[in-house]
Amino acid sequence: MILRDIRIILHQVSESGNVGAICRAMKNMGLYELRLSAPLPLDIEKIKIRAVNAWDIWENARFFDNLADATADCSIIAGTTRRRGQNRKNVSMSPRDLAAWLLQYQKSGDFSGGAAIVFGNERTGLEEAELNLCNFASHIPVSEACPSLNLSHAVQLYAYELFLAMEQQRPVKGEWTPMNQTEILGLVDSITNNLANIGFYKNPGREDQERFLRDIISRAGLSISEGNYFKEIVSKAAQLGSKS
């Protein structure tokens, strides 16, 4: 699946600032299709102020009289809600689980209609009848001390998880990535070879030490550059030891 297959639908949205912030959140994360179902009166200037460089999301937004029309061409519909209980859907996924599931769903068959993630009104959320138009529910795990999220914040969380799941991530300079097991085994081999060269393993025990180093380096989560630096230290120490 690609992000352009995802539609963000706002049902009966009422806060202009939220709409502008949602436009920005969507474009930040590579989402471009915004639909509004039965929106309440909105202030275009307030939307523009909050949208910043994502005004095109609003300009290309589609408007519908009701939620049924807004979702009619979608293959799958997820309705967001924090409320659970009878008639509130049997299945509910977190944003992360939803993103992963959508990725697998697309691989399993035709996905020509794309997916819709529906958000309700800021005050009431999705009512029972509106949620019944969706195929399943989705919720954001939150503290019970304050379980209700701002609408634009909720959209941002979903957009972020969708972006992580579906977009090819570009490496970020300085970003920490732990060594994988192949790289760790190469580091361990280099360390123990250097130790062997200075006579460290005159008695049995190399295999035990290799397992020990592999496990402790794995738990330490060294990056490749850190592993290389560690390798250089041991190599230089071994060279000095061989000369003494």
Tab-separated table of C-alpha atoms in Angstrom:
chain	number	residue	atom	x	y	z
A	1	MET	CA	0.000	0.000	0.000
A	2	ILE	CA	1.043	3.573	-0.591
A	3	LEU	CA	-0.002	6.540	1.485
A	4	ARG	CA	-2.052	7.991	-1.359
A	5	ASP	CA	-4.459	5.064	-0.896
A	6	ILE	CA	-5.444	6.444	2.515
A	7	ARG	CA	-8.339	8.895	2.924
A	8	ILE	CA	-8.746	10.960	6.091
A	9	ILE	CA	-12.424	11.684	6.658
A	10	LEU	CA	-13.644	14.278	9.147
A	11	HIS	CA	-17.310	13.864	10.055
A	12	GLN	CA	-19.152	16.938	11.329
A	13	VAL	CA	-15.911	18.726	12.166
A	14	SER	CA	-16.560	22.082	13.841
A	15	GLU	CA	-13.214	23.703	14.713
A	16	SER	CA	-11.523	25.594	11.864
A	17	GLY	CA	-8.148	25.592	13.604
A	18	ASN	CA	-8.294	21.816	13.897
A	19	VAL	CA	-8.953	21.459	10.176
A	20	GLY	CA	-5.941	23.606	9.320
A	21	ALA	CA	-3.726	21.680	11.722
A	22	ILE	CA	-4.967	18.396	10.225
A	23	CYS	CA	-4.015	19.590	6.741
A	24	ARG	CA	-0.495	20.247	8.004
A	25	ALA	CA	-0.317	16.923	9.880
A	26	MET	CA	-1.389	15.038	6.769
A	27	LYS	CA	1.132	16.678	4.459
A	28	ASN	CA	3.909	16.214	7.049
A	29	MET	CA	3.305	12.467	6.759
A	30	GLY	CA	2.635	12.108	3.030
A	31	LEU	CA	-1.177	11.932	3.184
A	32	TYR	CA	-3.046	13.994	0.619
A	33	GLU	CA	-6.715	13.041	0.442
A	34	LEU	CA	-8.941	14.880	2.914
A	35	ARG	CA	-12.709	14.455	2.926
A	36	LEU	CA	-15.244	16.348	5.017
A	37	SER	CA	-18.615	14.808	5.779
A	38	ALA	CA	-21.392	17.201	6.828
A	39	PRO	CA	-18.959	19.780	8.269
A	40	LEU	CA	-20.269	22.556	10.476
A	41	PRO	CA	-19.598	26.191	9.368
A	42	LEU	CA	-15.853	26.805	9.134
A	43	ASP	CA	-13.672	29.921	9.014
A	44	ILE	CA	-11.456	29.663	5.925
A	45	GLU	CA	-8.937	32.221	7.214
A	46	LYS	CA	-8.414	30.254	10.428
A	47	ILE	CA	-7.864	27.095	8.396
A	48	LYS	CA	-5.315	28.860	6.222
A	49	ILE	CA	-3.377	30.191	9.227
A	50	ARG	CA	-3.054	26.740	10.792
A	51	ALA	CA	-2.424	24.859	7.541
A	52	VAL	CA	0.819	26.818	6.899
A	53	ASN	CA	2.410	25.115	3.838
A	54	ALA	CA	-0.350	22.517	3.503
A	55	TRP	CA	-3.033	24.776	2.074
A	56	ASP	CA	-3.217	22.544	-1.007
A	57	ILE	CA	-4.652	19.758	1.153
A	58	TRP	CA	-7.613	21.993	1.939
A	59	GLU	CA	-7.938	23.251	-1.634
A	60	ASN	CA	-8.198	19.661	-2.892
A	61	ALA	CA	-10.479	18.450	-0.071
A	62	ARG	CA	-13.767	16.809	-1.068
A	63	PHE	CA	-17.093	17.572	0.624
A	64	PHE	CA	-20.022	15.228	1.209
A	65	ASP	CA	-23.483	15.630	2.695
A	66	ASN	CA	-23.189	12.523	4.846
A	67	LEU	CA	-20.740	9.846	5.973
A	68	ALA	CA	-22.277	7.113	3.825
A	69	ASP	CA	-21.532	9.110	0.665
A	70	ALA	CA	-18.036	10.045	1.885
A	71	THR	CA	-17.085	6.377	2.339
A	72	ALA	CA	-19.078	4.787	-0.505
A	73	ASP	CA	-16.081	4.183	-2.794
A	74	CYS	CA	-13.707	2.895	-0.070
A	75	SER	CA	-12.663	-0.753	0.207
A	76	ILE	CA	-12.167	-0.625	3.972
A	77	ILE	CA	-13.288	1.861	6.627
A	78	ALA	CA	-11.836	2.299	10.121
A	79	GLY	CA	-13.783	4.428	12.569
A	80	THR	CA	-11.847	6.063	15.392
A	81	THR	CA	-13.342	6.030	18.874
A	82	ARG	CA	-12.224	5.985	22.489
A	83	ARG	CA	-15.527	4.558	23.698
A	84	ARG	CA	-16.025	0.805	23.904
A	85	GLY	CA	-19.059	-1.277	24.749
A	86	GLN	CA	-22.101	-2.911	23.205
A	87	ASN	CA	-22.724	-1.827	19.603
A	88	ARG	CA	-19.318	-0.090	19.476
A	89	LYS	CA	-17.649	-2.751	17.254
A	90	ASN	CA	-16.132	-6.030	18.393
A	91	VAL	CA	-12.692	-5.281	16.959
A	92	SER	CA	-10.555	-2.226	17.681
A	93	MET	CA	-6.936	-1.612	16.668
A	94	SER	CA	-4.347	0.877	17.838
A	95	PRO	CA	-2.930	3.238	15.164
A	96	ARG	CA	0.235	1.117	14.926
A	97	ASP	CA	-1.681	-2.142	14.553
A	98	LEU	CA	-4.013	-0.524	12.038
A	99	ALA	CA	-1.115	0.683	9.872
A	100	ALA	CA	0.489	-2.777	9.894
A	101	TRP	CA	-2.826	-4.473	9.145
A	102	LEU	CA	-3.613	-2.145	6.229
A	103	LEU	CA	-0.225	-2.910	4.726
A	104	GLN	CA	-0.933	-6.665	4.885
A	105	TYR	CA	-4.541	-6.222	3.727
A	106	GLN	CA	-3.422	-4.510	0.555
A	107	LYS	CA	-1.041	-7.370	-0.248
A	108	SER	CA	-3.808	-9.955	0.096
A	109	GLY	CA	-6.124	-8.738	-2.657
A	110	ASP	CA	-7.714	-5.912	-4.609
A	111	PHE	CA	-7.446	-2.548	-2.925
A	112	SER	CA	-8.722	-0.301	-5.692
A	113	GLY	CA	-11.014	1.610	-3.348
A	114	GLY	CA	-8.352	2.547	-0.832
A	115	ALA	CA	-8.893	2.850	2.915
A	116	ALA	CA	-10.690	5.497	4.949
A	117	ILE	CA	-9.936	6.495	8.524
A	118	VAL	CA	-12.914	8.342	9.944
A	119	PHE	CA	-12.776	10.880	12.764
A	120	GLY	CA	-15.876	12.231	14.480
A	121	ASN	CA	-16.923	15.607	15.792
A	122	GLU	CA	-14.599	17.204	18.370
A	123	ARG	CA	-17.196	17.089	21.132
A	124	THR	CA	-19.082	13.836	20.543
A	125	GLY	CA	-16.794	11.730	18.346
A	126	LEU	CA	-18.495	9.117	16.166
A	127	GLU	CA	-21.984	8.182	17.257
A	128	GLU	CA	-23.173	4.559	17.177
A	129	ALA	CA	-24.885	4.870	13.782
A	130	GLU	CA	-21.794	6.483	12.266
A	131	LEU	CA	-19.469	3.843	13.677
A	132	ASN	CA	-21.779	1.165	12.242
A	133	LEU	CA	-20.921	2.450	8.761
A	134	CYS	CA	-17.298	1.478	9.445
A	135	ASN	CA	-15.864	-2.043	9.166
A	136	PHE	CA	-14.050	-1.900	12.495
A	137	ALA	CA	-12.954	0.516	15.192
A	138	SER	CA	-9.585	1.995	16.036
A	139	HIS	CA	-8.495	3.603	19.289
A	140	ILE	CA	-5.463	5.434	20.652
A	141	PRO	CA	-4.198	3.951	23.951
A	142	VAL	CA	-4.167	6.816	26.460
A	143	SER	CA	-4.114	7.472	30.177
A	144	GLU	CA	-7.501	7.159	31.849
A	145	ALA	CA	-6.716	10.396	33.678
A	146	CYS	CA	-7.392	12.295	30.424
A	147	PRO	CA	-8.668	9.900	27.736
A	148	SER	CA	-9.908	12.434	25.167
A	149	LEU	CA	-7.433	13.756	22.564
A	150	ASN	CA	-7.638	16.908	20.479
A	151	LEU	CA	-8.830	15.964	16.987
A	152	SER	CA	-5.762	17.280	15.157
A	153	HIS	CA	-3.471	15.480	17.613
A	154	ALA	CA	-5.329	12.232	16.986
A	155	VAL	CA	-4.978	12.601	13.216
A	156	GLN	CA	-1.260	13.348	13.655
A	157	LEU	CA	-0.746	10.097	15.580
A	158	TYR	CA	-2.474	8.019	12.901
A	159	ALA	CA	-0.632	9.830	10.105
A	160	TYR	CA	2.714	9.212	11.812
A	161	GLU	CA	2.104	5.473	12.232
A	162	LEU	CA	0.924	5.162	8.636
A	163	PHE	CA	4.026	6.985	7.413
A	164	LEU	CA	6.355	4.724	9.400
A	165	ALA	CA	4.626	1.596	8.141
A	166	MET	CA	4.255	2.483	4.475
A	167	GLU	CA	6.898	5.003	3.458
A	168	GLN	CA	10.459	4.051	2.580
A	169	GLN	CA	12.424	5.726	5.326
A	170	ARG	CA	15.433	7.808	4.354
A	171	PRO	CA	18.447	7.519	6.657
A	172	VAL	CA	18.902	10.457	9.005
A	173	LYS	CA	22.450	11.601	9.697
A	174	GLY	CA	23.439	10.598	13.199
A	175	GLU	CA	20.421	8.333	13.670
A	176	TRP	CA	21.185	5.406	15.974
A	177	THR	CA	20.811	1.960	14.394
A	178	PRO	CA	21.991	-1.059	16.428
A	179	MET	CA	24.322	-3.566	14.812
A	180	ASN	CA	22.620	-6.684	13.502
A	181	GLN	CA	23.770	-10.196	14.448
A	182	THR	CA	26.002	-10.602	11.386
A	183	GLU	CA	27.821	-7.377	12.237
A	184	ILE	CA	28.047	-8.358	15.909
A	185	LEU	CA	29.544	-11.753	15.052
A	186	GLY	CA	32.118	-10.003	12.840
A	187	LEU	CA	33.081	-7.736	15.734
A	188	VAL	CA	33.323	-10.665	18.154
A	189	ASP	CA	35.469	-12.582	15.655
A	190	SER	CA	37.817	-9.614	15.300
A	191	ILE	CA	38.137	-9.188	19.078
A	192	THR	CA	38.817	-12.854	19.800
A	193	ASN	CA	41.243	-13.175	16.880
A	194	ASN	CA	43.269	-10.276	18.250
A	195	LEU	CA	43.224	-11.832	21.705
A	196	ALA	CA	44.326	-15.151	20.242
A	197	ASN	CA	47.244	-13.470	18.450
A	198	ILE	CA	48.720	-12.322	21.763
A	199	GLY	CA	48.315	-15.741	23.366
A	200	PHE	CA	45.166	-15.048	25.366
A	201	TYR	CA	43.652	-18.451	24.614
A	202	LYS	CA	46.436	-20.795	25.695
A	203	ASN	CA	43.754	-22.550	27.759
A	204	PRO	CA	40.250	-23.531	26.480
A	205	GLY	CA	37.527	-20.904	26.817
A	206	ARG	CA	37.342	-19.003	23.538
A	207	GLU	CA	33.880	-20.318	22.601
A	208	ASP	CA	32.429	-19.324	25.967
A	209	GLN	CA	33.935	-15.861	25.649
A	210	GLU	CA	32.586	-15.486	22.102
A	211	ARG	CA	29.070	-16.245	23.335
A	212	PHE	CA	29.544	-13.825	26.235
A	213	LEU	CA	30.743	-11.009	23.947
A	214	ARG	CA	27.984	-11.630	21.404
A	215	ASP	CA	25.264	-11.456	24.032
A	216	ILE	CA	26.592	-8.444	25.903
A	217	ILE	CA	27.244	-6.465	22.692
A	218	SER	CA	23.702	-7.292	21.515
A	219	ARG	CA	22.208	-6.028	24.767
A	220	ALA	CA	24.379	-2.909	24.637
A	221	GLY	CA	22.894	-2.018	21.234
A	222	LEU	CA	26.145	-0.683	19.737
A	223	SER	CA	25.886	1.130	16.430
A	224	ILE	CA	28.193	0.159	13.542
A	225	SER	CA	30.439	3.171	14.138
A	226	GLU	CA	30.671	2.344	17.859
A	227	GLY	CA	31.453	-1.285	17.027
A	228	ASN	CA	34.202	-0.230	14.621
A	229	TYR	CA	35.685	2.070	17.257
A	230	PHE	CA	35.650	-0.766	19.797
A	231	LYS	CA	37.316	-3.033	17.211
A	232	GLU	CA	40.077	-0.460	16.614
A	233	ILE	CA	40.769	-0.173	20.360
A	234	VAL	CA	41.141	-3.932	20.778
A	235	SER	CA	43.253	-4.217	17.609
A	236	LYS	CA	45.615	-1.459	18.733
A	237	ALA	CA	45.888	-2.975	22.208
A	238	ALA	CA	46.723	-6.360	20.651
A	239	GLN	CA	49.443	-4.789	18.493
A	240	LEU	CA	51.002	-3.157	21.523
A	241	GLY	CA	50.778	-6.447	23.439
A	242	SER	CA	52.534	-8.375	20.709
A	243	LYS	CA	55.495	-5.951	20.815
A	244	SER	CA	56.007	-6.191	24.556
